[in-house]
Structure formats: structure tokens, C-alpha cells
Coordinates of C-alpha atoms and ligand atoms in Angstrom, one line a residue:
X280 CA 15.2 8.6 -39.3
X281 CA 15.6 9.7 -35.7
X282 CA 14.8 13.7 -34.4
X283 CA 16.4 15.4 -32.4
X284 CA 13.9 17.9 -29.7
X285 CA 16.8 20.7 -27.7
X286 CA 16.0 21.6 -24.3
X287 CA 18.7 25.2 -23.4
X288 CA 17.5 26.8 -20.5
X289 CA 17.9 31.0 -20.1
X290 CA 17.4 33.7 -17.8
X291 CA 18.4 31.4 -14.9
X292 CA 18.7 28.6 -13.2
X293 CA 15.6 26.1 -11.4
X294 CA 12.9 27.0 -14.2
X295 CA 12.0 23.0 -14.2
X296 CA 13.3 22.3 -18.0
X297 CA 13.9 18.9 -16.6
X298 CA 9.7 18.7 -16.0
X299 CA 8.9 20.8 -19.6
X300 CA 11.2 18.3 -21.4
X301 CA 9.7 15.2 -19.6
X302 CA 6.3 16.8 -20.0
X303 CA 7.0 16.8 -24.3
X304 CA 9.0 13.4 -24.1
X305 CA 5.1 12.1 -23.2
X306 CA 3.0 14.2 -25.4
X307 CA 5.3 12.8 -27.6
X308 CA 4.5 9.3 -26.5
X309 CA 0.6 9.5 -26.1
X310 CA 0.8 10.2 -29.9
X311 CA 2.7 6.9 -30.4
X312 CA 6.1 8.1 -31.0
X313 CA 8.2 6.4 -29.5
X314 CA 10.5 8.5 -27.3
X315 CA 13.5 9.0 -25.0
X316 CA 15.0 11.6 -23.7
X317 CA 18.9 11.8 -22.2
X318 CA 20.2 15.0 -20.0
X319 CA 23.8 16.5 -20.6
X320 CA 25.0 18.5 -17.7
X321 CA 28.0 20.6 -17.6
X322 CA 29.9 19.9 -14.4
X323 CA 33.6 18.3 -14.2
X324 CA 32.3 15.0 -12.2
X325 CA 32.1 11.8 -14.2
X326 CA 28.6 11.7 -12.3
X327 CA 26.1 12.7 -9.6
X328 CA 27.2 10.1 -6.9
X329 CA 29.8 12.3 -5.9
X330 CA 28.0 15.6 -4.6
X331 CA 25.9 16.7 -1.8
X332 CA 22.2 16.3 -1.9
X333 CA 22.4 19.6 -0.4
X334 CA 23.8 21.0 -3.8
X335 CA 21.9 19.1 -6.0
X336 CA 19.2 16.8 -4.8
X337 CA 18.5 13.1 -4.8
X338 CA 21.1 11.1 -6.9
X339 CA 18.9 9.5 -9.3
X340 CA 19.9 5.5 -9.6
X341 CA 19.1 3.6 -13.3
X342 CA 18.5 -0.4 -13.6
X343 CA 22.5 -0.6 -15.1
X344 CA 23.6 0.7 -12.1
X345 CA 24.1 4.3 -13.8
X346 CA 24.4 7.6 -10.9
X347 CA 22.5 10.4 -12.4
X348 CA 21.0 13.3 -12.2
X349 CA 17.4 14.0 -11.0
X350 CA 16.1 14.7 -13.5
X351 CA 16.1 10.9 -14.8
X352 CA 14.1 10.2 -12.2
X353 CA 11.0 12.9 -13.7
X354 CA 11.3 11.0 -16.9
X355 CA 11.2 7.5 -16.2
X356 CA 8.4 8.7 -14.1
X357 CA 6.4 10.4 -16.4
X358 CA 7.2 7.1 -19.3
X359 CA 7.1 5.0 -17.6
X360 CA 10.5 3.6 -19.3
X361 CA 13.7 2.5 -18.0
X362 CA 16.8 5.3 -18.2
X363 CA 19.9 3.8 -19.1
X364 CA 23.3 5.0 -18.4
X365 CA 23.5 6.6 -22.0
X366 CA 20.7 8.6 -21.0
X367 CA 22.9 11.0 -18.3
X368 CA 26.0 12.5 -19.7
X369 CA 28.7 14.8 -17.4
X370 CA 31.5 17.2 -19.2
X371 CA 33.5 15.0 -16.9
X372 CA 32.6 12.1 -18.4
X373 CA 33.4 13.9 -21.7
X374 CA 36.4 14.5 -21.0
X375 CA 37.3 11.7 -19.5
X376 CA 35.9 9.5 -22.5
X377 CA 38.8 12.6 -25.3
X378 CA 41.9 12.9 -22.7
X379 CA 41.9 8.7 -23.1
X380 CA 41.6 8.3 -26.3
X381 CA 45.1 10.9 -26.9
X382 CA 46.3 8.6 -23.8
X383 CA 45.5 5.8 -26.6
X384 CA 47.2 7.0 -28.9
X385 CA 43.6 7.7 -30.9
X386 CA 44.7 11.1 -32.6
X387 CA 48.7 11.1 -32.5
X388 CA 49.8 13.9 -34.0
X389 CA 47.0 15.9 -33.5
X390 CA 46.3 19.4 -30.7
X391 CA 43.6 17.9 -29.4
X392 CA 40.7 20.7 -28.2
X393 CA 37.6 21.7 -27.3
X394 CA 36.5 22.1 -31.1
X395 CA 36.7 19.7 -32.6
X396 CA 37.6 16.6 -30.1
X397 CA 35.4 18.0 -27.3
X398 CA 32.3 19.1 -29.1
X399 CA 31.9 15.9 -31.5
X400 CA 32.4 13.5 -28.5
X401 CA 29.3 15.4 -27.0
X402 CA 27.4 15.3 -30.4
X403 CA 28.1 11.2 -30.6
X404 CA 26.8 11.2 -27.2
X405 CA 24.0 13.1 -28.0
X406 CA 23.5 10.7 -31.1
X407 CA 23.6 7.1 -30.0
X408 CA 20.4 6.8 -28.0
X409 CA 18.4 7.9 -31.3
X410 CA 21.4 5.4 -33.4
X411 CA 20.1 2.3 -32.0
X412 CA 17.3 2.9 -34.5
X413 CA 14.7 2.1 -31.3
X414 CA 13.8 5.8 -31.3
X415 CA 11.6 7.8 -32.8
X416 CA 13.0 10.3 -31.6
X417 CA 15.0 11.2 -28.6
X418 CA 14.7 14.8 -26.5
X419 CA 18.0 16.3 -25.2
X420 CA 18.2 18.7 -22.4
X421 CA 21.5 20.6 -21.5
X422 CA 21.4 21.8 -17.3
X423 CA 23.2 24.8 -16.5
X424 CA 21.5 28.1 -18.6
X425 CA 22.8 29.7 -21.4
X426 CA 25.7 32.0 -21.5
X427 CA 27.9 29.9 -18.7
X428 CA 30.8 29.3 -20.0
X429 CA 30.7 26.7 -19.2
X430 CA 27.7 24.9 -21.8
X431 CA 29.3 26.9 -24.7
X432 CA 31.2 23.3 -25.9
X433 CA 27.3 22.3 -25.6
X434 CA 25.4 24.9 -27.0
X435 CA 28.0 24.8 -30.3
X436 CA 26.9 20.7 -31.1
X437 CA 23.6 21.3 -31.3
X438 CA 24.9 24.2 -33.7
X439 CA 26.9 21.2 -35.7
X440 CA 24.4 18.9 -35.8
X441 CA 21.4 20.9 -36.8
X442 CA 24.0 22.0 -39.9
X443 CA 24.3 18.1 -40.1
X444 CA 21.1 17.1 -39.8
X445 CA 19.0 19.8 -40.7
X446 CA 16.2 22.0 -39.1
X447 CA 13.3 19.3 -39.6
X448 CA 14.9 16.8 -38.0
X449 CA 16.5 18.9 -35.4
X450 CA 15.0 21.7 -33.3
X451 CA 16.0 24.3 -30.5
X452 CA 13.6 24.9 -27.6
X453 CA 14.1 27.8 -25.0
X454 CA 13.2 27.5 -21.8
X455 CA 13.2 31.3 -19.1
X456 CA 11.7 33.6 -17.4
X457 CA 9.4 36.1 -17.5
X458 CA 9.5 38.0 -14.9
X459 CA 6.2 40.0 -13.0
X460 CA 8.3 42.9 -11.7
X461 CA 5.0 43.7 -8.8
X462 CA 5.8 47.4 -8.1
X463 CA 4.5 48.0 -11.7
X464 CA 2.5 45.4 -12.8
X465 CA 4.2 43.8 -15.4
X466 CA 5.5 40.9 -17.3
X467 CA 8.8 41.6 -18.5
X468 CA 10.2 40.4 -21.7
X469 CA 13.7 42.2 -21.9
X470 CA 15.1 38.9 -19.7
X471 CA 13.7 36.7 -22.7
X472 CA 14.8 38.6 -25.1
X473 CA 18.3 38.7 -24.1
X474 CA 19.3 35.5 -23.6
X475 CA 17.4 34.6 -27.4
X476 CA 20.8 36.7 -28.5
X477 CA 23.2 34.9 -26.8
X478 CA 21.5 31.8 -27.9
X479 CA 21.9 33.7 -31.0
X480 CA 25.4 34.8 -30.7
X481 CA 26.2 31.5 -31.0
X482 CA 24.5 30.9 -33.8
X483 CA 21.5 29.1 -32.9
X484 CA 18.2 30.1 -33.4
X485 CA 15.6 28.5 -30.9
X486 CA 12.2 26.9 -33.2
X487 CA 10.5 27.5 -30.1
X488 CA 10.2 29.7 -26.9
X489 CA 8.6 28.1 -24.1
X490 CA 7.6 31.5 -20.9
X491 CA 7.9 30.0 -17.8
X492 CA 5.5 33.0 -16.1
X493 CA 3.7 33.8 -12.7
X494 CA 0.4 35.7 -15.3
X495 CA -0.5 35.1 -18.2
X496 CA 0.8 36.0 -21.6
X497 CA -1.2 38.2 -22.9
X498 CA -1.1 38.1 -27.3
X499 CA 0.7 41.8 -27.2
X500 CA 3.5 40.3 -25.4
X501 CA 3.3 37.1 -27.4
X502 CA 3.2 39.2 -30.6
X503 CA 6.8 41.2 -29.2
X504 CA 9.0 38.7 -28.3
X505 CA 8.1 36.5 -31.9
X506 CA 9.0 40.0 -33.0
X507 CA 12.2 40.2 -31.5
X508 CA 12.5 36.4 -31.2
X509 CA 12.3 35.4 -34.7
X510 CA 9.6 33.5 -34.1
X511 CA 5.8 32.9 -34.8
X512 CA 4.0 33.3 -32.3
X513 CA 2.4 29.8 -31.8
X514 CA 5.7 29.0 -31.3
X515 CA 5.3 31.7 -27.8
X516 CA 4.6 28.6 -25.7
X517 CA 3.1 30.1 -21.8
X518 CA 4.5 27.7 -18.8
X519 CA 2.0 29.2 -16.0
X520 CA 3.4 27.7 -12.9
X521 CA 0.9 24.2 -12.1
X522 CA -0.5 23.2 -8.9
X523 CA 1.3 20.2 -9.7
X524 CA 4.7 18.9 -11.4
X525 CA 1.9 16.2 -13.3
X526 CA -0.2 19.1 -15.1
X527 CA 2.4 20.3 -16.9
X528 CA 1.5 18.0 -19.8
X529 CA -1.4 19.5 -19.7
X530 CA -1.0 22.6 -19.5
X531 CA 1.7 22.5 -22.4
X532 CA -1.1 20.1 -24.8
X533 CA -2.8 23.2 -24.4
X534 CA -0.9 25.3 -25.5
X535 CA 0.0 23.1 -28.6
X536 CA 3.9 22.8 -28.0
X537 CA 3.5 18.7 -29.4
X538 CA 1.6 19.6 -32.2
X539 CA 4.7 22.7 -33.3
X540 CA 7.5 20.5 -32.5
X541 CA 5.7 17.4 -34.5
X542 CA 5.0 20.4 -37.5
X543 CA 8.5 21.6 -37.4
X544 CA 9.6 17.9 -37.7
X545 CA 7.8 17.9 -40.2
X546 CA 5.9 14.4 -38.1
X547 CA 2.5 16.1 -38.4
X548 CA 0.6 13.2 -39.7
X549 CA 0.1 11.1 -36.3
X550 CA -2.3 10.2 -34.4
X551 CA -4.5 13.4 -31.4
X552 CA -2.9 12.4 -28.1
X553 CA -3.6 9.2 -25.6
X554 CA -4.2 11.0 -22.4
X555 CA -6.2 9.1 -20.8
X556 CA -4.7 7.2 -18.1
X557 CA -2.7 10.8 -17.3
X558 CA -5.8 12.5 -16.6
X559 CA -7.2 10.3 -14.5
X560 CA -4.5 10.3 -12.0
X561 CA -4.7 14.6 -12.2
X562 CA -8.4 13.5 -10.9
X563 CA -7.6 11.7 -8.5
X564 CA -4.7 13.6 -7.5
X565 CA -7.2 16.3 -6.8
X566 CA -9.8 15.2 -5.3
X567 CA -8.7 13.1 -2.6
X568 CA -11.2 11.4 -0.5
X569 CA -8.4 11.2 2.5
X570 CA -6.2 12.8 4.4
X571 CA -2.7 11.6 6.3
X572 CA -0.1 12.9 7.7
X573 CA 3.3 10.6 7.2
X574 CA 7.2 11.7 9.2
X575 CA 10.1 11.1 6.7
X576 CA 12.8 11.2 9.0
X577 CA 16.0 12.3 7.3
X578 CA 18.8 14.6 7.3
X579 CA 19.2 16.7 4.6
X580 CA 14.4 17.8 4.3
X581 CA 15.6 21.9 3.5
X582 CA 15.8 20.5 0.3
X583 CA 13.0 18.5 -0.8
X584 CA 14.8 17.5 -4.7
X585 CA 17.4 15.6 -1.8
X586 CA 14.2 12.8 -1.4
X587 CA 12.9 13.5 -4.5
X588 CA 11.9 9.9 -5.5
X589 CA 10.5 9.2 -1.9
X590 CA 8.5 12.1 -2.1
X591 CA 6.6 11.6 -5.8
X592 CA 6.6 7.8 -5.1
X593 CA 3.8 9.2 -1.8
X594 CA 2.4 11.5 -4.2
X595 CA 1.4 8.0 -6.3
X596 CA 0.9 5.8 -3.3
X597 CA -1.4 8.9 -2.5
X598 CA -3.4 8.6 -5.5
X599 CA -3.5 5.0 -5.8
X600 CA -5.3 5.3 -2.1
X601 CA -7.4 8.1 -2.9
X602 CA -5.5 10.4 -0.7
X603 CA -3.4 13.4 0.1
X604 CA -0.4 12.1 1.8
X605 CA 0.7 16.0 4.1
X606 CA 5.0 14.5 4.4
X607 CA 5.8 16.1 7.6
X608 CA 9.7 15.9 7.3
X609 CA 11.2 15.1 11.3
X610 CA 15.1 16.0 11.2
X611 CA 16.9 13.4 12.8
X612 CA 19.3 15.2 14.6
X613 CA 17.0 17.5 16.5
X614 CA 15.2 14.7 18.1
X615 CA 15.9 13.1 21.3
X616 CA 14.5 11.4 23.9
X617 CA 13.3 14.5 25.6
X618 CA 11.5 16.0 22.3
X619 CA 10.2 12.0 20.6
X620 CA 6.6 12.0 21.4
X621 CA 6.0 15.7 20.2
X622 CA 7.5 15.0 17.5
X623 CA 5.8 11.3 16.0
X624 CA 2.3 10.9 18.2
X625 CA 0.6 13.2 15.2
X626 CA 2.7 11.7 12.5
X627 CA 1.0 8.1 10.7
X628 CA 3.5 6.2 10.4
X629 CA 7.0 6.9 9.1
X630 CA 9.9 6.6 6.8
X631 CA 13.5 6.1 7.7
X632 CA 15.5 8.2 4.9
X633 CA 18.8 6.0 3.1
X634 CA 21.5 8.9 3.5
X635 CA 25.5 8.7 4.5
X636 CA 27.6 9.2 7.6
X637 CA 27.0 10.0 11.2
X638 CA 24.9 12.7 11.9
X639 CA 21.5 12.1 12.6
X640 CA 22.1 8.5 13.2
X641 CA 21.1 8.3 16.8
X642 CA 18.0 10.5 16.3
X643 CA 16.9 8.1 12.8
X644 CA 17.3 5.0 15.6
X645 CA 15.3 6.8 18.2
X646 CA 12.5 6.7 16.3
X647 CA 12.7 3.6 14.6
X648 CA 12.0 2.6 18.3
X649 CA 9.2 4.9 19.3
X650 CA 7.1 3.1 16.4
X651 CA 9.1 -0.3 16.9
X652 CA 7.2 0.2 20.8
X653 CA 4.0 2.3 19.4
X654 CA 3.0 -0.1 16.6
X655 CA 3.3 3.3 14.1
X656 CA 3.2 1.7 10.0
X657 CA 7.1 2.3 9.8
X658 CA 8.6 1.4 6.2
X659 CA 13.1 1.9 6.2
X660 CA 14.9 2.4 3.3
X661 CA 18.2 1.3 2.8
X662 CA 20.4 3.4 5.8
X663 CA 16.3 3.6 7.4
X664 CA 16.7 -1.1 7.2
X665 CA 20.4 -0.3 8.7
X666 CA 19.1 1.8 11.1
X667 CA 16.1 -0.5 12.4
X668 CA 18.5 -4.0 12.4
X669 CA 20.6 -1.8 14.8
X670 CA 18.1 -0.8 17.0
X671 CA 16.8 -3.9 17.1
X672 CA 20.3 -5.4 17.3
X673 CA 20.7 -2.6 21.1
X674 CA 17.5 -3.2 22.5
X675 CA 15.6 -6.4 21.9
X676 CA 18.1 -8.8 21.6
X677 CA 20.3 -6.9 23.8
X678 CA 23.5 -6.6 21.8
X679 CA 24.0 -3.2 23.1
X680 CA 27.1 -1.7 21.4
X681 CA 25.5 -3.3 17.6
X682 CA 26.1 -0.3 15.3
X683 CA 27.5 0.3 11.2
X684 CA 30.5 -0.3 10.7
X685 CA 30.4 3.4 8.5
X686 CA 29.6 5.2 12.3
X687 CA 31.4 2.9 14.5
X688 CA 34.4 1.1 13.1
X689 CA 35.7 -0.1 16.0
X690 CA 32.4 -1.3 17.0
X691 CA 32.8 -5.0 18.4
X692 CA 29.1 -6.1 17.5
X693 CA 29.3 -4.8 13.2
X694 CA 25.8 -6.6 12.6
X695 CA 26.2 -3.8 9.1
X696 CA 29.0 -4.0 7.5
X697 CA 31.7 -4.1 4.6
X698 CA 31.3 -7.4 1.8
X699 CA 35.0 -8.5 1.0
X700 CA 34.8 -6.9 -2.1
X701 CA 34.0 -3.3 -0.9
X702 CA 36.7 -3.3 1.5
X703 CA 38.9 -3.3 -1.6
X704 CA 37.2 -1.0 -3.0
X705 CA 40.0 2.0 -2.9
X706 CA 38.4 4.8 -5.1
X707 CA 35.2 6.2 -4.2
X708 CA 33.4 7.4 -7.5
X709 CA 31.1 4.7 -9.4
X710 CA 32.4 1.8 -6.4
X711 CA 28.6 1.5 -4.7
X712 CA 26.4 -1.2 -5.2
X713 CA 24.2 0.0 -7.8
X714 CA 21.3 -1.0 -9.6
X715 CA 19.4 -3.5 -9.8
X716 CA 20.0 -7.1 -8.4
X717 CA 17.2 -9.6 -7.9
X718 CA 15.4 -10.4 -4.2
X719 CA 13.0 -13.0 -3.7
X720 CA 10.6 -12.9 -0.9
X721 CA 10.1 -15.5 1.6
X722 CA 6.4 -16.9 1.4
X723 CA 3.7 -16.3 3.5
X724 CA 5.9 -12.3 4.4
X725 CA 4.2 -9.0 4.9
X726 CA 6.4 -8.3 1.7
X727 CA 5.4 -11.2 -0.4
X728 CA 2.3 -10.6 0.0
X729 CA 2.5 -7.1 -1.0
X730 CA 4.4 -7.7 -4.8
X731 CA 2.2 -10.9 -4.8
X732 CA 5.4 -12.4 -6.5
X733 CA 8.3 -14.1 -5.4
X734 CA 11.4 -13.1 -7.2
X735 CA 11.0 -9.1 -7.0
X736 CA 13.7 -7.2 -8.6
X737 CA 14.8 -3.4 -7.1
X738 CA 17.9 -0.9 -7.6
X739 CA 20.5 -0.1 -5.2
X740 CA 22.9 2.6 -4.2
X741 CA 25.2 1.5 -1.1
X742 CA 28.9 0.3 1.1
X743 CA 27.7 -1.4 3.6
X744 CA 25.1 -4.2 4.0
X745 CA 23.8 -6.7 6.9
X746 CA 25.9 -8.2 8.2
X747 CA 24.6 -12.1 8.4
X748 CA 27.0 -13.6 11.2
X749 CA 24.0 -11.9 13.1
X750 CA 21.5 -13.2 11.3
X751 CA 20.6 -16.4 14.2
X752 CA 20.6 -14.1 16.1
X753 CA 18.4 -11.8 14.8
X754 CA 15.6 -14.2 13.9
X755 CA 15.7 -15.8 16.8
X756 CA 14.2 -12.6 18.8
X757 CA 11.7 -12.0 16.1
X758 CA 12.6 -9.8 13.5
X759 CA 12.7 -11.4 10.0
X760 CA 14.7 -11.3 7.2
X761 CA 11.9 -11.6 4.6
X762 CA 14.0 -11.1 1.2
X763 CA 17.4 -12.1 0.5
X764 CA 19.9 -12.1 -2.5
X765 CA 19.1 -15.7 -4.3
X766 CA 23.4 -15.0 -5.7
X767 CA 25.3 -13.7 -3.3
X768 CA 22.9 -14.6 0.2
X769 CA 22.8 -10.5 0.7
X770 CA 19.3 -10.0 3.3
X771 CA 18.2 -7.2 1.5
X772 CA 14.4 -7.0 3.9
X773 CA 13.5 -7.1 7.2
X774 CA 10.4 -7.1 8.5
X775 CA 8.8 -7.6 12.8
X776 CA 5.2 -9.9 11.8
X777 CA 4.3 -9.4 15.3
X778 CA 3.8 -5.0 14.4
X779 CA 1.2 -4.3 12.4
X780 CA 3.4 -2.8 9.9
X781 CA 7.3 -2.5 9.9
X782 CA 9.5 -3.1 6.8
X783 CA 12.8 -2.3 6.4
X784 CA 14.8 -2.6 2.6
X785 CA 18.2 -2.6 1.8
X786 CA 17.7 -1.2 -1.8
X787 CA 15.4 1.7 -2.8
X788 CA 12.1 1.1 -3.9
X789 CA 11.4 5.1 -5.0
X790 CA 13.5 4.9 -8.1
X791 CA 10.8 2.4 -9.7
X792 CA 7.6 4.1 -8.8
X793 CA 6.1 6.0 -11.7
X794 CA 2.9 7.2 -12.4
X795 CA 1.6 4.8 -14.3
X796 CA 2.8 2.2 -11.9
X797 CA 3.0 3.8 -8.2
X798 CA 5.1 0.6 -5.9
X799 CA 3.3 -1.4 -4.4
X800 CA 5.7 -1.0 -1.3
X801 CA 4.4 3.1 -0.8
X802 CA 1.6 1.6 -1.9
X803 CA 0.0 -0.3 1.3
X804 CA 2.3 1.8 3.3
X805 CA 0.5 4.1 2.5
X806 CA -2.7 1.9 2.4
X807 CA -2.1 0.5 5.8
X808 CA -1.0 4.4 7.8
X809 CA -4.4 5.3 6.3
X810 CA -6.1 2.8 9.0
X811 CA -5.8 4.7 11.6
X812 CA -4.8 8.4 10.6
X813 CA -3.8 10.8 12.2
Ligands
LIG93 N1 25.1 5.3 4.0 C1 25.0 3.3 3.8 C2 26.1 2.0 3.0 O1 27.0 3.1 2.2 C3 23.8 3.2 3.5 C4 23.3 4.3 2.0 C5 22.2 4.7 1.8 O2 21.5 4.7 1.9 N2 21.6 4.6 -0.1 O3 25.7 2.0 2.9

């Protein structure tokens, strides 16, 4: 029978619930359990695709084209198994399902209410992945903080499931903060006590308490928490601030979090966790031989979470090259003809980031012109590739008003434009080209050498495409389309054979980079940047 672990959060947001959930899953996977993680988010958007990256960080895209919370990226990077639409559910999606059923007449004669109709739909989805029989353990992270009005139906659903499935099959791990008051020189447990009371008043006794803290939790403090929160001391787990998110599974292993979980779930007869590969990765991460500075040109740079997967893909690629990658954020809006040299000259390579809308676009184009002309390694991702095409069309082919119709709908040279199917789109939620598509790489191209295969699959999230009417002009001038979608003939990758390393990809390679399988494009890009690093 599938067992369920729920992860809730208390006291404040941003405690790293996603990393704790992913670490639990990693440890259980390393013990030989088949494990998956899902996230339930208590907001009304049907998916995070319509949220501003400033507010919610990156929108992560799964193989099957779901726009999801960035925590799913952590799940894939830690576990090395793909997630899907079913792994991320929002309140919006729950209500949409219930309301659609109501309109279809599924509840005729009944008053449709939060309890039982919304909570039943939450429970149905909480059990959905487990019902396939594929997993020994399903970990469910509940977004938000216990005590928020909007998370109440989720907490109630967990309470009911615990009752229905039994305490051996369903447990709750509660993550809280133990703040350090420097004036008093003390760690304080009161906010955690209150948070646990909040859960208790909703009918849930947490089985394990994971305490985020800047300082070690003394035995006395663990005893205090144990007494006031009705838990054995071994169920009070310390989660100290870590050097890297990839340290957290090891820290949790030292605290025996996995052992406590499997004991509570009566699964304790499994082998010790095998984390050989993980530890090797960590060893290299902490002992780099080289260092390299890579510029990330984008516009949501104040918030690292907005480009989470790119940052992590660079960490993985750095480890593969035994190198520490320092990512230097370069605001595309701040780039102009006077400062470009100063901003870019000390960088070994640049990545131009994905993005939407006109803001900052000319800065991206200027940066690309600079690296093209100075033979500096360049990786353009999605909008980054589109900008590379526009730059080349304008400055090399001589099509001076070349533009994407996203930025300039009236341009006479729509080199990046909407295809017919996108022109017909009316609703903007969930209607981009999303998820995994086939791509065929040109024999002998740089990118084919990097992937070492001809047919690849990569994930997409965009509306606009390269306009094939201009393909010949570009190829004649030296920009080659080296990745083509074999089903639609859309251009998925471009490169400049005369440049030392210049690749633009319409897809998002960063979504597929994991600790175990660093993405070849990032690995090779970092390798090239190291050749004459700055
Ligand atoms: N805004 C561009 C498009 O919709 C690129 C999107 C992206 O970079 N993800 O096509």
C-alpha cells in the first residue's frame, strides 16, 4: 500500500519546505523506495503560468507541458525523475473541477460546499499519484503557512486522510522557524509552539517537527519542544542553515529524519540509504579546482528565484567541470552603448535569459552584438535565442527593422512572429507552446557534438517562433539553424559556425538539468568559458 507524508509549514514562509520535502524524498529514494512528490498551492490561479516571476519566482515546466511551481524543479533535480501535471495542484484547479462538475449536474439537488465537496476533491488529488500503485511513498508539500485562511481546506483534507488511512500510512512533517534573538542571545521556541497549537486546533498532531535554525538546537531545547508539542525528542529535527541546498539531504540523514519517517510508517526494514553519487557531487561542489564568471543578462534579477533552474543548471555544470561558477547578474535595462564594454568585459561568457514583453529587450540585443563581435561564448535561451536572431538580422543581414512581433507588432520584418495556431489563441492561461517537443540536430553542428545524438527532446514555454521566411537570408549570412522540429519544421536552435561558441535555443534546457544528469549544453558552455576564463 502507498504511504503518504505531508509537509506543512509554520511561523513564516520561505523556510525551504520544498527543499525539505525534496530531501526527504531523496533519502527515501536512496533507501530503495519508489517515491514521488507533489505540491498543493493555496492560490486561486489555475496554474502559476500567469503569475509574475517577481512575486512567485520561476514558472517550471514539466515534460507533459504543465506550468508549475518552482519547487517541482527541485523535486526533479534531487530525484532525477520527471514530474507531471498531476504533481502540482492549486486551489484554482480544485475549484475549477468542482464548479465544472456542478455545472454538469454532478451534484444535482445538493448545496455545493467547501466541506465536503472541495475537501473531497483535494483528497482525490492527494491520492491520485499514489493510486497508480507505482509509488511506495508519496510526499505532499502544502504551500503557504499553517494558519492562513486559504490553507484551511488542505489541513482539513489531511486530517480526514489521516483518519481514513490510519497513522501508519499517513504522517505529517511540520517545518517551522526557531528564531534567534541576538539581544537575548537565545533561540526562541514560542512561535513554533503556537504554530503547532494552530495545527492541533485543526485536528492535526504533527508526527515530526523540522526546525529551521541558525544555531544548533540544544538537547534542552529539543526536550522543551518535545514536551510542549507532544513529540518524542527524536521527532524534533534540527535543520541548520546549509552551505548549499544540496547539503540538506545529508544534514537530514545525520538527524535521522528518514529513519524516523520510515519507523512511523512501519517501513523500517529497508536498506541503509545509498548516497554515493550524491556525496561525490557534494565533494566536487565544495572543492572546485577552477572558478569562472558568467553573466546572466535578464530583467528579473533582483530575485534569484526568477531564474532558479538556470542558476541550478550552472551549479551542476560547474561541478561537472570541477569549477565554481559565479553568476554575475546584468540588468538588460541598464545596458547602453556607453557602459556595455565595462559591464561585459570581465565575463568569460554570457547567457541571455528567457523573458516576456518589451522591457529590457534592446539591452539584450546590444549584449548579444557585443559577444558576437568579441567572440565571447554565448548561450541564448528562448527569448535569448529570439534576440540573437533579431540582432543578427539587423546587424549582419542588414534588415534594420527586424523585430519580434511581441515587441513591435507593426514591424515590416517580423523575423520572430506568431504561427497561425497562436494567432487564434484567445485565453492567455496555459496556451503557450508548452512541454516536450522533438528536435532534430544538424549533423556536424556544434550542438550535435554536444548532445552526441541527432534526435533530442526539450521543453518549451513560449508563444513566438522563428519565422522561416527569413531562414535562407540568415543562413546565407552565416547563422545556421541547427535544430529543427521534425514535425513542424520550426527552428529550435541556431548557431554561428564562425564564432567559437554561440548557441541560441528556443527551448529551455535548464528545466532538464539534474544533479545526476547535468545538462550537456550548460556543461559544454561552462567548459568553453573556462578555456580563457576571466
Ligand atoms: N516572450 C517569448 C515568447 O513568448 C519568449 C518566452 C520565453 O523566453 N520563455 O515567445
